[in-house]
Amino acid sequence: MSQKVSVLFVCLGNICRSPTAHGIFEKLVEQNDLQDQIEIDSAGTGDWHIGKSPDGRAQSYAQKRGYDLSHLRARQISPSDFADFDYILAMDEQNLADIQQMQPEGYSGHISLFLDFLEGGQEGQEGQEVPDPYYGGDQGFELVLDMVEQASSNLLDHIVARHLNADH
Ligand code: 4NP
């Protein structure tokens, strides 16, 4: 594990949901001046979009809320990610199953659905997915942004409370 707390967001293509989470969480971390203590990346379980920028719709809906995703490029999750990341957060159940299948024995980090952090991970809230917006309409991208903004805020609170100094 790195000294920083490290977070990897994972979806299928790494062009819609996980780059959206990457960009939103990155901005939140910067706003809280925690970029020296928290490292962020995103990846896809699939390999179709390696090297590509986020989907144009994901970029433009994120831009309207002040998030710039243009610097992100898709990559595929790799076995070395389990050595590098403390938190590996899946957008849906299939992503989670694919990650768990790759997980090496002895991995001591946290693997779960990202939305387990929605509502602070209260009992009964687990198991929610970020729906794949790729083949759907505009509302799908807005819904992704709504869910990711809320879960990001709770995730940051969790990491600060659990790993970082109490004065942040
Ligand atoms: P993402 O969305 O997993 O949120 O990046 C998708 C992007 C591409 C495809 C599926 C989902 N695709 O089938 O190419």
CSV table of C-alpha atoms in Angstrom, one decimal, residues 8-11 17 88-97 99 111-116 128-130:
chain,number,residue,atom,x,y,z
A,8,LEU,CA,-9.6,3.4,-7.5
A,9,PHE,CA,-13.0,3.8,-9.1
A,10,VAL,CA,-14.0,0.9,-11.5
A,11,CYS,CA,-16.8,0.5,-14.1
A,17,ARG,CA,-19.2,6.3,-14.6
A,88,ILE,CA,-11.3,-0.3,-5.0
A,89,LEU,CA,-14.9,0.8,-5.6
A,90,ALA,CA,-17.2,-0.7,-8.2
A,91,MET,CA,-20.1,1.0,-9.9
A,92,ASP,CA,-22.3,-2.1,-10.3
A,93,GLU,CA,-22.6,-5.7,-9.2
A,94,GLN,CA,-21.0,-7.1,-12.3
A,95,ASN,CA,-17.9,-4.8,-11.9
A,96,LEU,CA,-17.7,-5.9,-8.3
A,97,ALA,CA,-17.8,-9.6,-9.2
A,99,ILE,CA,-12.9,-7.3,-9.3
A,111,ILE,CA,-13.5,-3.7,-2.1
A,112,SER,CA,-17.2,-2.8,-2.4
A,113,LEU,CA,-19.8,-1.0,-4.4
A,114,PHE,CA,-19.1,2.7,-4.4
A,115,LEU,CA,-22.7,3.4,-3.4
A,116,ASP,CA,-22.3,1.5,-0.2
A,128,GLN,CA,-27.1,0.1,-4.8
A,129,GLU,CA,-25.6,0.4,-8.2
A,130,VAL,CA,-24.6,3.4,-10.4
